Coordinates of C-alpha atoms in Angstrom, one line a residue:
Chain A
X507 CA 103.1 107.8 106.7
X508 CA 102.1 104.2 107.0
X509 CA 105.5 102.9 107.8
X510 CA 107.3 104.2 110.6
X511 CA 111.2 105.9 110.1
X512 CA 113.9 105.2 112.5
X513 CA 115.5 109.0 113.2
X514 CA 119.4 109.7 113.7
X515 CA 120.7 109.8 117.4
X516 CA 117.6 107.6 119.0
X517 CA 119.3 104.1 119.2
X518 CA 122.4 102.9 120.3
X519 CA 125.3 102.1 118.0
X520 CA 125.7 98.8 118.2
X521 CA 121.8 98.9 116.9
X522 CA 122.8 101.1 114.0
X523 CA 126.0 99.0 113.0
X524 CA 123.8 95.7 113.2
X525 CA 121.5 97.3 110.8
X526 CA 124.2 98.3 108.3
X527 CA 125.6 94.5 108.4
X528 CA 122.3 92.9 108.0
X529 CA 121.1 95.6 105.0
X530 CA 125.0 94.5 103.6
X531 CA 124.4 91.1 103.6
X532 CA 120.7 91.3 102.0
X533 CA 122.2 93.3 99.5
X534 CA 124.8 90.5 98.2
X535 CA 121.8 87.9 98.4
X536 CA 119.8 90.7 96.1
X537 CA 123.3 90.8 93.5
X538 CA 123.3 87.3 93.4
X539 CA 119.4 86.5 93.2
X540 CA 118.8 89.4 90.5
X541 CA 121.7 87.9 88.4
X542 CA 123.8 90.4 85.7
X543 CA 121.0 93.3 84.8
X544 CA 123.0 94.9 82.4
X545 CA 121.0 94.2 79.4
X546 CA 117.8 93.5 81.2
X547 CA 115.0 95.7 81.0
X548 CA 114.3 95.5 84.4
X549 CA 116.7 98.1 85.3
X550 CA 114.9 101.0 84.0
X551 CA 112.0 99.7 85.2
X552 CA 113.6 99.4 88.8
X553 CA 114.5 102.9 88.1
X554 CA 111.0 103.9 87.3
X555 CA 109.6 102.3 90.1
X556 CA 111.4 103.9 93.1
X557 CA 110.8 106.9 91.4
X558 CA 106.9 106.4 91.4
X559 CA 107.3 105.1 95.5
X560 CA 109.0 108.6 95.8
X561 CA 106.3 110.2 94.1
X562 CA 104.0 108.6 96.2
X563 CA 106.0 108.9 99.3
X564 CA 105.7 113.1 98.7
X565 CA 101.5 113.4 97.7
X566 CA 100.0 114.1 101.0
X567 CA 96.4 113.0 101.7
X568 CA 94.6 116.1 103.3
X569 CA 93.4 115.4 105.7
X570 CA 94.8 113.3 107.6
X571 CA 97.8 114.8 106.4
X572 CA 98.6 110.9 105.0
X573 CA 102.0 110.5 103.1
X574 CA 101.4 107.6 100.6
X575 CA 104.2 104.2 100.1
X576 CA 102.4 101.8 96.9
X577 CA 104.8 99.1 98.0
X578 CA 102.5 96.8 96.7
X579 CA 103.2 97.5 93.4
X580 CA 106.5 97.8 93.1
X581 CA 106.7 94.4 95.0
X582 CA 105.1 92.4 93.1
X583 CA 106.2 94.1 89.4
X584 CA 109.5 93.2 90.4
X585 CA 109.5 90.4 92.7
X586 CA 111.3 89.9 96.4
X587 CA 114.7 90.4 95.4
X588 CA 114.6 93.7 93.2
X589 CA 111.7 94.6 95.5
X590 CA 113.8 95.0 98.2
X591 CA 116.0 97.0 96.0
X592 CA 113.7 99.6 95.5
X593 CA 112.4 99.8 99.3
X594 CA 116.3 100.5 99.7
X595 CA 116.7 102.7 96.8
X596 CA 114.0 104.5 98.1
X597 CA 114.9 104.7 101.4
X598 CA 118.4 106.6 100.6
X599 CA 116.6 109.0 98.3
X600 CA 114.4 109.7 101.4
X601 CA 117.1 110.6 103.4
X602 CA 118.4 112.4 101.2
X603 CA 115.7 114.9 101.4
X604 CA 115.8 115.7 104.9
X605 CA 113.4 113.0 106.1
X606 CA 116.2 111.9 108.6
X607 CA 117.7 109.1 109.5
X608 CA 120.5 108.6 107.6
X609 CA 122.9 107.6 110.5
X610 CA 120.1 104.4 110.6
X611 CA 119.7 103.6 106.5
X612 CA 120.7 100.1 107.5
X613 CA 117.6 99.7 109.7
X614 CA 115.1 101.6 107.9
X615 CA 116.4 100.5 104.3
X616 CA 115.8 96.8 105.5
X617 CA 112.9 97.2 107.2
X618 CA 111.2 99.0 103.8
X619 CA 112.8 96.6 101.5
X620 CA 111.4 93.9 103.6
X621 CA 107.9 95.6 103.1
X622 CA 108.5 95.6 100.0
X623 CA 109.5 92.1 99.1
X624 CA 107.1 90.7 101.6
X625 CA 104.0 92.6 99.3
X626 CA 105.1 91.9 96.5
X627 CA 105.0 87.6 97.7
X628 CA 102.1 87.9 99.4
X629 CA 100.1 89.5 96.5
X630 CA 101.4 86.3 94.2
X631 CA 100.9 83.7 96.7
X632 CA 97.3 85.1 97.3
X633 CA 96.4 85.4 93.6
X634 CA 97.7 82.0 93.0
X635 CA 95.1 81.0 95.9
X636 CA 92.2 82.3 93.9
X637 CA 91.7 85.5 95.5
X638 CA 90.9 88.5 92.9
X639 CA 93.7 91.1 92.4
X640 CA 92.5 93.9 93.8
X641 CA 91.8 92.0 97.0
X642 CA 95.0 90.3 97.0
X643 CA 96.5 93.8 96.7
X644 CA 94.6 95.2 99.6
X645 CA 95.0 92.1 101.9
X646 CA 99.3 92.0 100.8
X647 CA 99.1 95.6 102.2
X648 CA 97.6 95.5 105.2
X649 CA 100.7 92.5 106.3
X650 CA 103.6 94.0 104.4
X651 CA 102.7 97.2 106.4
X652 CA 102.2 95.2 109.3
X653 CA 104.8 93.6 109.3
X654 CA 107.1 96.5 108.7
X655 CA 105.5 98.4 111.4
X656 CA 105.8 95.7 113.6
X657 CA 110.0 95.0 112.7
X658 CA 110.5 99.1 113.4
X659 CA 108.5 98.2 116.9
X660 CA 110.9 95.3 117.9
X661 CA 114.2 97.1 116.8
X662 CA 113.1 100.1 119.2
X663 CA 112.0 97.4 121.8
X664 CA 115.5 95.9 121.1
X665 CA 117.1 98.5 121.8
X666 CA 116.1 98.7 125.2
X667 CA 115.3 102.5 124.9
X668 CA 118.5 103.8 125.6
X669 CA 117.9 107.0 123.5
X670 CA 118.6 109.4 126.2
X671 CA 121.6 107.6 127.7
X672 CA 118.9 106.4 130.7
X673 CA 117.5 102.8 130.8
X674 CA 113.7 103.4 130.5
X675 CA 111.4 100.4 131.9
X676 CA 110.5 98.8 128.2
X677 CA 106.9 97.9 130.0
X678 CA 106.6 101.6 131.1
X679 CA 103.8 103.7 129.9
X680 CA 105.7 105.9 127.4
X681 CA 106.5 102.4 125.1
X682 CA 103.3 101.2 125.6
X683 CA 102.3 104.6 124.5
X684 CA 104.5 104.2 121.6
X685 CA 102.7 100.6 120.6
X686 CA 99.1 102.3 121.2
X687 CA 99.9 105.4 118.6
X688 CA 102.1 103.3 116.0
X689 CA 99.6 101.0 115.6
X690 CA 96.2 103.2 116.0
X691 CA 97.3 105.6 113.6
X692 CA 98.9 102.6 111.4
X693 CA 96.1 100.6 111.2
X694 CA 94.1 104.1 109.6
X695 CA 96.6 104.3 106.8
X696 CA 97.2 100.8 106.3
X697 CA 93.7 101.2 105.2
X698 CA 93.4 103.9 103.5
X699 CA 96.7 102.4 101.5
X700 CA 95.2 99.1 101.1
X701 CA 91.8 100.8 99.2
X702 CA 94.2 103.1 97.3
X703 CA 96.3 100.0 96.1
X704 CA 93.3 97.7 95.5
X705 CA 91.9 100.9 93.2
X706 CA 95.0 101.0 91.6
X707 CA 95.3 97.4 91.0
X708 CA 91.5 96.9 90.0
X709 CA 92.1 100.3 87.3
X710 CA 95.3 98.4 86.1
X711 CA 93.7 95.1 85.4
X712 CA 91.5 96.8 83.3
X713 CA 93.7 98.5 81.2
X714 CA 96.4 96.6 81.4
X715 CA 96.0 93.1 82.8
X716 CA 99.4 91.2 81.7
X717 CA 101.5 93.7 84.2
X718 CA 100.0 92.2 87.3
X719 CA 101.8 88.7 86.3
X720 CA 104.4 88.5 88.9
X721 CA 107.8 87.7 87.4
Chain B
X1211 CA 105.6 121.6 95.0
X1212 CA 107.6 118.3 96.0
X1213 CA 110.8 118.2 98.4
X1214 CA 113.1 116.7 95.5
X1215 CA 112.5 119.0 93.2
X1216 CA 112.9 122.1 95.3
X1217 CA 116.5 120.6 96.8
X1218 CA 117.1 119.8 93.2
X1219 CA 116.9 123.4 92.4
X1220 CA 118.5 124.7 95.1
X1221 CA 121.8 122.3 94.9
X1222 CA 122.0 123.9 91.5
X1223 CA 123.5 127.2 93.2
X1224 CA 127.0 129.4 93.2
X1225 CA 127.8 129.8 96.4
X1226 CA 131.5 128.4 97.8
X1227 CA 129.8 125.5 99.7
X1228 CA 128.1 124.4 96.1
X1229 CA 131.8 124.9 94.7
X1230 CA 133.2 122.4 97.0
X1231 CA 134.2 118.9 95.8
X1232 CA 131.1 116.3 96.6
X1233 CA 133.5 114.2 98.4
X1234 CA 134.8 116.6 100.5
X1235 CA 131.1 117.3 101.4
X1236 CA 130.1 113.7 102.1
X1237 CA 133.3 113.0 104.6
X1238 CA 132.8 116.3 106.4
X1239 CA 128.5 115.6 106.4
X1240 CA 129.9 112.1 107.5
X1241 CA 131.6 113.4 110.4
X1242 CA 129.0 115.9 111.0
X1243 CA 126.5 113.1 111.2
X1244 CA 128.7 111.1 113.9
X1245 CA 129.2 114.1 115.6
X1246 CA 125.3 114.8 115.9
X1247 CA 124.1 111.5 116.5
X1248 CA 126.6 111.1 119.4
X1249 CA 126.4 114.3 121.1
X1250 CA 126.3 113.6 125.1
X1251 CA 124.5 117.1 125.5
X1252 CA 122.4 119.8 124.7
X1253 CA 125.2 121.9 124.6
X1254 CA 127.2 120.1 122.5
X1255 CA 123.9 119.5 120.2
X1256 CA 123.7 123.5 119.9
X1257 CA 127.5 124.0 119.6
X1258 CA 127.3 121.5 116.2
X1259 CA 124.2 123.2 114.9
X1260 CA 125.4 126.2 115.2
X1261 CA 128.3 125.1 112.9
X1262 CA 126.4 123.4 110.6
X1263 CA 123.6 126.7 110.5
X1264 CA 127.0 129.0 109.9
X1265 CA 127.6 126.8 106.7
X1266 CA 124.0 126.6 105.4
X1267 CA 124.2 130.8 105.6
X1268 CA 127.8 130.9 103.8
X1269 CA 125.8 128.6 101.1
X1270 CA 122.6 131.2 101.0
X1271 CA 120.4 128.7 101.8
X1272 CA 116.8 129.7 102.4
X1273 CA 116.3 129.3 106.3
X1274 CA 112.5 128.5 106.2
X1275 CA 112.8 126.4 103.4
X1276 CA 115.2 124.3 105.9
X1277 CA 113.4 124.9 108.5
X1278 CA 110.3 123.4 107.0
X1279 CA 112.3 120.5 105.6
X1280 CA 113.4 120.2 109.1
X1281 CA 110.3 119.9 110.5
X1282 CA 109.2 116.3 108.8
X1283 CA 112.5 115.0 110.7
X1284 CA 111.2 116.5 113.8
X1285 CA 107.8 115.1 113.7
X1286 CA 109.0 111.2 113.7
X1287 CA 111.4 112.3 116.2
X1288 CA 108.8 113.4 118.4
X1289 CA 106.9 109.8 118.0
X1290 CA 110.0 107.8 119.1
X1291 CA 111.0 110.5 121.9
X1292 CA 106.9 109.5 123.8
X1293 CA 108.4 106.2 124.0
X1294 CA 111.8 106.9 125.4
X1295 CA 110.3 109.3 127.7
X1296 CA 111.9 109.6 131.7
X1297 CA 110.5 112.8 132.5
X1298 CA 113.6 114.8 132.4
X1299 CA 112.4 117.5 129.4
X1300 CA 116.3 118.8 129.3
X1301 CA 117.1 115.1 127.8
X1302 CA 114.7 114.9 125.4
X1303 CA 115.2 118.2 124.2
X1304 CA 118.8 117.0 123.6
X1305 CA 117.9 114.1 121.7
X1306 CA 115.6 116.1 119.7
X1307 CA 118.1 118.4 119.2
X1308 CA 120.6 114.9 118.3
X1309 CA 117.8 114.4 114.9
X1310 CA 117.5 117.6 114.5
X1311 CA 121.1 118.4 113.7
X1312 CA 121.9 115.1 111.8
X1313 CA 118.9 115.8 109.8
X1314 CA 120.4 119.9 109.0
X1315 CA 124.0 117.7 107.8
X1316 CA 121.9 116.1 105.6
X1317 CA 120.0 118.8 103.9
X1318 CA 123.2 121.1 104.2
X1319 CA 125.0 118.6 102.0
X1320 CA 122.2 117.7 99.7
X1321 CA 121.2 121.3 99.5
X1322 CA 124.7 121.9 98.0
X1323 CA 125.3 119.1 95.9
X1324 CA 123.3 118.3 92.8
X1325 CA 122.1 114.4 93.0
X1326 CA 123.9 113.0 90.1
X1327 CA 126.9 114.4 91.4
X1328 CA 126.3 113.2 95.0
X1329 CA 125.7 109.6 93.6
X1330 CA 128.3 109.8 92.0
X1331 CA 130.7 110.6 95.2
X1332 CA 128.8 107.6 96.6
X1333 CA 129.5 105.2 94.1
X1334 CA 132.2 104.1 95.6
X1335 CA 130.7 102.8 98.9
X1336 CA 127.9 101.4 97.4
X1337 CA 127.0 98.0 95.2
X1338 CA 127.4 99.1 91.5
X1339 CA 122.9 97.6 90.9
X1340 CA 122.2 99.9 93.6
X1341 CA 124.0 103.0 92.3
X1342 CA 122.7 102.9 88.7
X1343 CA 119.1 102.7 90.1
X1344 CA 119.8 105.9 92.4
X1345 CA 120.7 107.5 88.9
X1346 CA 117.9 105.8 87.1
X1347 CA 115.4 106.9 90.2
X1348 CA 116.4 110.4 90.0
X1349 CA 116.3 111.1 86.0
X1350 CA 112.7 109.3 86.0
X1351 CA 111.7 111.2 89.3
X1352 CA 111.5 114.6 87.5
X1353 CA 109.4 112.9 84.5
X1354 CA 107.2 111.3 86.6
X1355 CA 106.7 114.4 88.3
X1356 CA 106.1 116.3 85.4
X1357 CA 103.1 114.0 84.1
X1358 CA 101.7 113.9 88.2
X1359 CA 101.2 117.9 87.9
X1360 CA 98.9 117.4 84.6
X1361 CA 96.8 114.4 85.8
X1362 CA 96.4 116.4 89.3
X1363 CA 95.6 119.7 87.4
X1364 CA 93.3 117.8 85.0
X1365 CA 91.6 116.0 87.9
X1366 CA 91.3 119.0 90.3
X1367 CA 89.9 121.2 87.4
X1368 CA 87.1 118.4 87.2
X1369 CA 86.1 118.5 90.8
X1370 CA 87.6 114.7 90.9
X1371 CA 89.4 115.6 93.8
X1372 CA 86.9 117.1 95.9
X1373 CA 87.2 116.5 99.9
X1374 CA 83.4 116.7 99.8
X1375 CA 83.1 113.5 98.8
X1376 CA 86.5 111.5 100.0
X1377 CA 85.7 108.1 98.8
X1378 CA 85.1 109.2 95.0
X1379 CA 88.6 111.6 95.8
X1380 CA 90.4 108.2 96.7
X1381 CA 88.9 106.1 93.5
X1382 CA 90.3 109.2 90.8
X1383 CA 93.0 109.4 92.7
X1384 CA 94.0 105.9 92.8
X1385 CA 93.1 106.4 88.5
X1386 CA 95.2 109.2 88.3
X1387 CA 98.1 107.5 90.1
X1388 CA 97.2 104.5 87.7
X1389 CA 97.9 106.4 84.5
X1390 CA 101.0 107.5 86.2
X1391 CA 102.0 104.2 87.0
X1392 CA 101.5 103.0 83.1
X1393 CA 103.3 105.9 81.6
X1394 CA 106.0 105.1 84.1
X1395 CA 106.0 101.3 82.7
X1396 CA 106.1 102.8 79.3
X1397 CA 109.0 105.1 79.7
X1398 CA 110.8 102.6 81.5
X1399 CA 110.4 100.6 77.6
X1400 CA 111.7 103.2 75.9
X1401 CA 114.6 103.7 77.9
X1402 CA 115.6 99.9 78.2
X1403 CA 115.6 100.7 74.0
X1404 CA 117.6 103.9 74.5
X1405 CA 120.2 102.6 76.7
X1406 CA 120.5 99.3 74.5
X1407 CA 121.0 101.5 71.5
X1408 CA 123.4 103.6 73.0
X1409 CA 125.4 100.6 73.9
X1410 CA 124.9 100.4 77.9
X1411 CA 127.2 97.0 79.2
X1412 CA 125.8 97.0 82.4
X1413 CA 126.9 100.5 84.4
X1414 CA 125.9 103.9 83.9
X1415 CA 128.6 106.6 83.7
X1416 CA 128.0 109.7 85.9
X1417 CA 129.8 113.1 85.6
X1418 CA 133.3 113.5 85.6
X1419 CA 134.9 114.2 89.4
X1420 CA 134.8 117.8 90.3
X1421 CA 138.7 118.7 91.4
X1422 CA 140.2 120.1 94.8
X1423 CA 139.5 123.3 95.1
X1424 CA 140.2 125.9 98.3
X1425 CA 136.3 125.7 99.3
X1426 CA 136.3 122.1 99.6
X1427 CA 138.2 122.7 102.8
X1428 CA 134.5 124.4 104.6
X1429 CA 132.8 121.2 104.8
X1430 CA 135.7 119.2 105.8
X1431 CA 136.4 121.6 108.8
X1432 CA 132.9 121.7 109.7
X1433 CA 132.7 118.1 109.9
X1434 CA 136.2 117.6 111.8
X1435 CA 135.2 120.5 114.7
X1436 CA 131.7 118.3 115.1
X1437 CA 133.2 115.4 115.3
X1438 CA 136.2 116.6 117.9
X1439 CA 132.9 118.5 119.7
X1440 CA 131.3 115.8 120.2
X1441 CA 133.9 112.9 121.2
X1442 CA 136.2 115.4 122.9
X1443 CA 135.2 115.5 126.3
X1444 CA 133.9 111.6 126.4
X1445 CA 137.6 111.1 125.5
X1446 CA 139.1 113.3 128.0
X1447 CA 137.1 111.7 130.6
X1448 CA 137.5 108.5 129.7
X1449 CA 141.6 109.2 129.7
X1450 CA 141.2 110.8 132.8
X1451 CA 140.0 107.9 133.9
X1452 CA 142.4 105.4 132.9
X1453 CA 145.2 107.4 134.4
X1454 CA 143.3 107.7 137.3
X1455 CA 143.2 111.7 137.5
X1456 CA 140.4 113.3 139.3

């Protein structure tokens, strides 16, 4: 997959508790930014769209045996704040099919909604700049992906590798090993996702240009 | 066949786990999941797995099925366990063992409990925008779905998806996924009308609570012994400690 998932049991608790209290507190900035939804139709399209990230999240690319995300899109059809949402939506319904982790929602939810949020202001701020959509939509996924792979790097970094109960040596070779693969084997799908979402965004424009107004 | 639809068919079963209350399987998975991800040993690891298998086969759920749900779990494990490496094998095994088990709590529990009913348990802890669009996810998971298996058929049947030729694959894929995307924006029209018409103020309502029952008390036990496995001897160590036994 292009993003990395934290598992259960790898990091300490105070780790895991820091990432419930941060994914809390974004959440109450989301309740306020979004406003009252209740007779918005951007619920059911929130609905809709971490459904189609789940979709994606379960079509495997063969080879490389590639598990998709599309964050771009759901970013920047429903902006920062419900696009964070969805990454977190989607996120719990991840976990919920045995993709682990659900001891660390708080991290991995943030991390993804982040992703999310941070494609779907990227995409706008580089349309806005004159670039064309479908390569704003590659260029917003290579740095939300990025970015999110970089977040997941930090918190392990952070935690100072105590996974074991030992204190590994963070400049040791099996972290640097760690950075080497995340981000060799990241940078692959972060292209491969950036051509699938400029195709995607270069079919939709066709078709249907006035979606790819951000809100 | 995706992962959401097969658990979505297999929480739909008889057994006495699937008969227990939702709640009484999210505080016993709850437990189970401290119990797991805090487990100082291998032995403990293997003493709360073997709990949790006992209650996947009193549910009749498939092993390899879990097994190969498990697997996805143990494959970022493995990533995260080259970086926290020390060259003792016994101690990674164990922390394998810490994702693997957290990951079967999961799946036991979700395997059990049909989503709309497992949301609805959840509602509680969770912020009321967040738990509609779990529902809302879910019922337009299966839709989407649905229309994904025709576009894939009608593409594959074309030779659009070809691995031959990878870059034309990638643009019809990225089409199909397109038409998809624009029946999903569609449906998501149509049900902003439904749920206007049918009077929605704001909050969806889920099924009604299942009641107490005698199996609810499975999961709860479960959950209680994993948890007691797993901080027992930590505590009795640590009040050994304090009252200065040896």
């Amino acid at each position: 997959m292009s993003h990395l998932h934290i598992p259960d049991g790898v990091l300490p608790w105070w780790l895991v508790g820091a990432g419930w209290l941060v994914l809390f507190l974004a959440l109450r900035v989301v309740n306020h930014v979004a406003g009252d939804l209740g007779q918005d139709r951007r619920l059911p399209r929130l609905g809709f769209l971490v459904a189609f990230m789940a979709l994606a999240m379960s079509i495997e690319i063969v080879p490389p045996a590639y598990h998709l995300d599309l964050s771009v899109l759901t970013g920047l059809l429903l902006g920062p704040a419900l696009g964070f949402l969805a990454g977190v939506a989607a996120v719990i319904m991840l976990a919920l099919v045995g993709h682990g982790g659900a001891t660390v929602i708080g991290l991995n939810a943030t991390i993804i909604g982040t992703e999310v949020a941070l494609a779907g202001l990227a995409y706008g701020r580089l349309v806005e700049a004159g670039i064309r959509p479908p390569a704003a939509a590659a260029a917003a996924t290579v740095l939300a992906l990025a970015a999110s792979t970089s977040l997941t790097v930090a918190v392990v970094a952070l935690a100072g590798l105590p996974a074991l109960g030992g204190h590994a040596d963070m400049a040791g070779r099996g972290f640097t090993t760690f950075i080497a693969i995340v981000f060799t084997a990241g940078a692959f799908g972060w292209a491969l996702e950036a051509a699938l979402a400029a195709l995607m965004v270069r079919y939709l424009a066709r078709v249907r240009p006035g979606l790819l107004v951000a809100p | 066949m995706s992962d959401l639809d097969a658990i979505d068919r297999l929480a739909r079963g008889t057994s006495a786990i699937h008969r227990a209350r939702p709640g009484a399987k999210l505080a016993g998975g709850f437990a189970g999941l401290l119990g797991a991800a805090s487990a100082p040993d291998g032995a403990t690891v293997a003493a709360i797995a073997g709990l949790w298998l006992g209650l996947a086969a009193v549910a009749r759920l498939p092993l390899r099925r879990l097994a190969g749900l498990l697997a996805y779990a143990a494959s970022f494990a493995a990533l995260y366990l080259l970086a926290t490496w020390e060259g003792d094998p016994r101690a990674s095994l164990a922390a394998l063992g810490r994702v693997g088990t957290a990951t079967l709590v999961v799946l036991v529990v979700a395997l059990t409990t049909p989503s709309p009913e497992l949301f609805r348990a959840l509602r509680p802890v969770l912020p009321d925008l967040l738990a509609d669009t779990l529902y809302l996810a879910y019922r337009s998971f299966f839709l989407l779905l649905d229309r994904w298996f025709h576009v894939r058929t009608a593409l594959g049947l074309r030779g659009g998806l070809e691995r031959r030729h990878p870059l034309r694959a990638l643009g019809n894929l990225a089409q199909g996924l397109g038409v998809v995307f624009l029946g999903a924006m569609d449906r998501s029209e149509a049900l902003h009308v439904a749920m206007r018409l049918r009077g929605f103020r704001g909050r969806l309502v889920g099924p009604a609570p299942a009641r107490w029952n005698r199996e609810s008390a499975w999961p709860l036990v479960v959950g209680a012994a994993s948890l007691v496995a797993a901080l027992g001897r930590p505590a009795t160590s640590a009040a050994r400690a304090l009252w200065g036994a040896p």
